[in-house]
């Protein structure tokens, strides 16, 4: 039996996301949705925000970090300026994210660290004016942010010898957005097929 723990925003949830739909023998998935937390915030606060020791993660367990969708959908765009490109903004966020993950890793002798891709973006949806997570940037701009953040996550996973949990292309439609039939009708991936295959191929 292997135990997998997910940590992150709603994309780490067994209710909102696909993790609860993964059914594999000898695999126990424990989901930890810690709220609408940004990758930026975890990168800045680290163990003060999330110490996985408090969630009964044990030696030889697998941990999957799931942050970044809210950053790309709602925050990156507003920090872009004449002197700061979207790449500058995202580079800083992801570098700090991995710094916090590494501070988590050294609490253990042997845990397997995975970093989940940021799920594909969805096209603009009309939301109420006071919605806490407004869409910022055009669909194409946000798609650029998502793709670049994932390329940076992949790069730093290789450098840090982490597993990049990458099912991005498999869950995109022909235009690079989240396949509607795979979603919950919103921004979450509910279809578990590709995550199940990834676990079988890379984590067992």
Tab-separated table of C-alpha atoms in Angstrom:
chain	number	residue	atom	x	y	z
A	1	UNK	CA	0.000	0.000	0.000
A	2	UNK	CA	1.342	3.417	-0.913
A	3	UNK	CA	-0.033	6.619	0.568
A	4	UNK	CA	-0.307	9.770	-1.519
A	5	UNK	CA	-1.082	13.150	0.048
A	6	UNK	CA	-2.248	16.114	-2.009
A	7	UNK	CA	-1.809	19.643	-0.681
A	8	UNK	CA	-3.023	22.854	-2.236
A	9	UNK	CA	-5.983	24.895	-3.335
A	10	UNK	CA	-9.205	23.314	-4.611
A	11	UNK	CA	-7.242	21.435	-7.272
A	12	UNK	CA	-5.918	19.262	-4.431
A	13	UNK	CA	-9.457	18.434	-3.284
A	14	UNK	CA	-11.168	15.053	-3.548
A	15	UNK	CA	-14.481	16.870	-4.009
A	16	UNK	CA	-13.736	19.679	-6.475
A	17	UNK	CA	-10.984	17.913	-8.377
A	18	UNK	CA	-10.396	14.411	-9.770
A	19	UNK	CA	-8.390	12.869	-6.924
A	20	UNK	CA	-11.463	11.332	-5.322
A	21	UNK	CA	-12.266	9.555	-8.586
A	22	UNK	CA	-8.964	7.650	-8.707
A	23	UNK	CA	-9.560	4.026	-7.780
A	24	UNK	CA	-6.404	1.951	-7.634
A	25	UNK	CA	-5.718	-1.100	-5.467
A	26	UNK	CA	-2.974	-0.567	-2.903
A	27	UNK	CA	-3.120	3.230	-3.329
A	28	UNK	CA	-4.475	5.414	-0.533
A	29	UNK	CA	-4.962	9.057	-1.539
A	30	UNK	CA	-5.421	11.598	1.248
A	31	UNK	CA	-6.518	14.995	-0.044
A	32	UNK	CA	-5.740	18.209	1.812
A	33	UNK	CA	-7.541	21.250	0.417
A	34	UNK	CA	-6.146	24.082	2.518
A	35	UNK	CA	-8.321	26.817	1.001
A	36	UNK	CA	-8.012	29.304	-1.847
A	37	UNK	CA	-4.293	29.678	-1.289
A	38	UNK	CA	-1.983	31.104	-3.924
A	39	UNK	CA	1.287	29.560	-5.021
A	40	UNK	CA	2.639	33.020	-4.251
A	41	UNK	CA	1.410	32.816	-0.650
A	42	UNK	CA	2.834	29.349	0.013
A	43	UNK	CA	6.102	30.484	-1.508
A	44	UNK	CA	6.210	33.503	0.773
A	45	UNK	CA	5.036	31.880	4.022
A	46	UNK	CA	6.288	28.313	3.605
A	47	UNK	CA	6.083	26.229	6.755
A	48	UNK	CA	4.218	28.996	8.585
A	49	UNK	CA	1.322	28.366	6.219
A	50	UNK	CA	1.683	24.638	5.552
A	51	UNK	CA	3.709	22.169	7.573
A	52	UNK	CA	2.880	18.704	6.301
A	53	UNK	CA	4.141	17.209	9.571
A	54	UNK	CA	0.798	18.365	10.971
A	55	UNK	CA	-1.057	16.166	8.444
A	56	UNK	CA	0.471	12.822	9.439
A	57	UNK	CA	2.687	12.498	6.403
A	58	UNK	CA	5.093	9.665	7.126
A	59	UNK	CA	8.436	8.515	5.785
A	60	UNK	CA	8.170	6.885	2.341
A	61	UNK	CA	4.850	8.598	1.581
A	62	UNK	CA	4.280	10.535	-1.642
A	63	UNK	CA	3.331	14.211	-1.510
A	64	UNK	CA	1.794	16.122	-4.429
A	65	UNK	CA	1.756	19.934	-4.279
A	66	UNK	CA	-1.095	21.524	-6.248
A	67	UNK	CA	-0.882	25.315	-6.455
A	68	UNK	CA	-0.877	27.971	-9.170
A	69	UNK	CA	-4.236	27.994	-10.974
A	70	UNK	CA	-5.571	30.931	-8.987
A	71	UNK	CA	-2.309	32.838	-9.499
A	72	UNK	CA	-2.535	32.465	-13.275
A	73	UNK	CA	-6.254	33.165	-13.527
A	74	UNK	CA	-6.536	36.048	-11.099
A	75	UNK	CA	-3.215	37.612	-10.152
A	76	UNK	CA	-0.301	37.459	-12.587
A	77	UNK	CA	-1.849	39.919	-15.032
A	78	UNK	CA	-2.229	42.751	-12.536
A	79	UNK	CA	1.477	42.639	-11.653
A	80	UNK	CA	2.699	42.969	-15.245
A	81	UNK	CA	4.058	46.449	-15.999
A	82	UNK	CA	6.392	48.277	-18.349
A	83	UNK	CA	9.315	47.168	-16.194
A	84	UNK	CA	8.078	43.699	-15.175
A	85	UNK	CA	7.055	41.048	-17.692
A	86	UNK	CA	4.746	38.124	-16.993
A	87	UNK	CA	7.830	35.904	-17.064
A	88	UNK	CA	9.446	38.007	-14.332
A	89	UNK	CA	6.294	37.724	-12.207
A	90	UNK	CA	5.945	33.961	-12.689
A	91	UNK	CA	9.661	33.227	-12.257
A	92	UNK	CA	9.630	34.850	-8.829
A	93	UNK	CA	6.473	33.001	-7.762
A	94	UNK	CA	7.695	29.570	-8.868
A	95	UNK	CA	11.225	29.967	-7.476
A	96	UNK	CA	9.790	30.844	-4.056
A	97	UNK	CA	7.319	27.950	-4.355
A	98	UNK	CA	10.133	25.474	-4.820
A	99	UNK	CA	12.070	27.037	-1.978
A	100	UNK	CA	9.119	26.288	0.327
A	101	UNK	CA	8.799	22.747	-1.060
A	102	UNK	CA	12.483	22.138	-0.352
A	103	UNK	CA	12.051	23.386	3.204
A	104	UNK	CA	9.317	20.779	3.523
A	105	UNK	CA	11.429	18.011	2.020
A	106	UNK	CA	14.250	18.379	4.565
A	107	UNK	CA	11.825	17.555	7.389
A	108	UNK	CA	12.005	13.928	6.219
A	109	UNK	CA	14.660	11.383	5.368
A	110	UNK	CA	12.687	9.889	2.506
A	111	UNK	CA	9.495	11.189	0.948
A	112	UNK	CA	8.617	11.324	-2.720
A	113	UNK	CA	7.868	14.871	-3.884
A	114	UNK	CA	5.617	15.559	-6.875
A	115	UNK	CA	4.581	18.933	-8.228
A	116	UNK	CA	1.299	18.910	-10.108
A	117	UNK	CA	0.943	20.870	-13.324
A	118	UNK	CA	-1.333	23.869	-13.201
A	119	UNK	CA	-4.496	22.595	-14.893
A	120	UNK	CA	-5.334	24.068	-18.315
A	121	UNK	CA	-7.154	27.406	-18.246
A	122	UNK	CA	-10.820	27.801	-19.003
A	123	UNK	CA	-12.322	30.441	-21.226
A	124	UNK	CA	-13.726	33.579	-19.666
A	125	UNK	CA	-16.889	33.129	-17.616
A	126	UNK	CA	-19.143	35.973	-16.527
A	127	UNK	CA	-18.934	36.292	-12.747
A	128	UNK	CA	-20.606	38.605	-10.246
A	129	UNK	CA	-18.842	41.983	-9.784
A	130	UNK	CA	-17.787	41.068	-6.231
A	131	UNK	CA	-16.461	37.595	-7.115
A	132	UNK	CA	-13.307	36.963	-5.036
A	133	UNK	CA	-11.393	35.451	-7.966
A	134	UNK	CA	-12.012	37.642	-11.042
A	135	UNK	CA	-10.572	36.739	-14.438
A	136	UNK	CA	-7.692	39.059	-15.313
A	137	UNK	CA	-6.237	39.189	-18.815
A	138	UNK	CA	-7.690	37.883	-22.052
A	139	UNK	CA	-8.145	34.170	-22.632
A	140	UNK	CA	-4.967	34.093	-24.742
A	141	UNK	CA	-2.971	36.067	-22.182
A	142	UNK	CA	-4.039	33.762	-19.377
A	143	UNK	CA	-3.247	30.689	-21.486
A	144	UNK	CA	0.259	32.114	-21.952
A	145	UNK	CA	0.610	32.514	-18.180
A	146	UNK	CA	-0.522	28.930	-17.526
A	147	UNK	CA	1.827	27.491	-20.129
A	148	UNK	CA	4.813	29.480	-18.940
A	149	UNK	CA	4.216	28.629	-15.281
A	150	UNK	CA	4.100	24.941	-16.166
A	151	UNK	CA	7.316	25.198	-18.159
A	152	UNK	CA	8.980	26.764	-15.117
A	153	UNK	CA	7.599	24.060	-12.806
A	154	UNK	CA	8.947	21.388	-15.168
A	155	UNK	CA	12.356	23.069	-15.265
A	156	UNK	CA	12.641	23.313	-11.480
A	157	UNK	CA	11.365	19.767	-10.940
A	158	UNK	CA	14.259	18.537	-13.079
A	159	UNK	CA	16.766	20.673	-11.167
A	160	UNK	CA	15.438	19.546	-7.773
A	161	UNK	CA	14.890	15.911	-8.707
A	162	UNK	CA	11.144	16.124	-8.049
A	163	UNK	CA	8.492	14.367	-10.124
A	164	UNK	CA	6.586	16.691	-12.436
A	165	UNK	CA	3.010	15.365	-12.365
A	166	UNK	CA	2.251	16.326	-15.927
A	167	UNK	CA	-1.087	15.515	-17.553
A	168	UNK	CA	-1.554	18.969	-19.082
A	169	UNK	CA	-1.597	18.144	-22.794
A	170	UNK	CA	-3.903	15.183	-22.263
A	171	UNK	CA	-6.520	17.402	-20.627
A	172	UNK	CA	-6.426	20.295	-23.129
A	173	UNK	CA	-8.796	20.767	-26.023
A	174	UNK	CA	-7.579	21.615	-29.529
A	175	UNK	CA	-7.215	25.305	-28.571
A	176	UNK	CA	-5.270	24.695	-25.375
A	177	UNK	CA	-8.065	25.134	-22.837
A	178	UNK	CA	-9.404	22.615	-20.321
A	179	UNK	CA	-11.595	20.052	-22.077
A	180	UNK	CA	-15.130	20.888	-21.048
A	181	UNK	CA	-16.154	17.242	-20.883
A	182	UNK	CA	-13.306	16.595	-18.430
A	183	UNK	CA	-14.261	19.470	-16.135
A	184	UNK	CA	-16.754	20.178	-13.394
A	185	UNK	CA	-18.268	22.871	-15.611
A	186	UNK	CA	-15.856	25.326	-14.048
A	187	UNK	CA	-12.057	25.369	-13.670
A	188	UNK	CA	-11.528	21.942	-12.086
A	189	UNK	CA	-10.443	18.722	-13.752
A	190	UNK	CA	-12.828	15.934	-12.724
A	191	UNK	CA	-11.908	13.198	-15.196
A	192	UNK	CA	-9.428	10.909	-13.442
A	193	UNK	CA	-8.263	8.838	-16.419
A	194	UNK	CA	-4.947	10.576	-17.062
A	195	UNK	CA	-4.037	11.103	-13.405
A	196	UNK	CA	-4.711	7.412	-12.795
A	197	UNK	CA	-2.444	6.452	-15.680
A	198	UNK	CA	0.285	8.793	-14.461
A	199	UNK	CA	0.221	7.266	-10.982
A	200	UNK	CA	0.326	3.729	-12.386
A	201	UNK	CA	3.256	4.583	-14.668
A	202	UNK	CA	5.317	6.868	-12.436
A	203	UNK	CA	4.478	6.354	-8.766
A	204	UNK	CA	3.894	2.622	-8.313
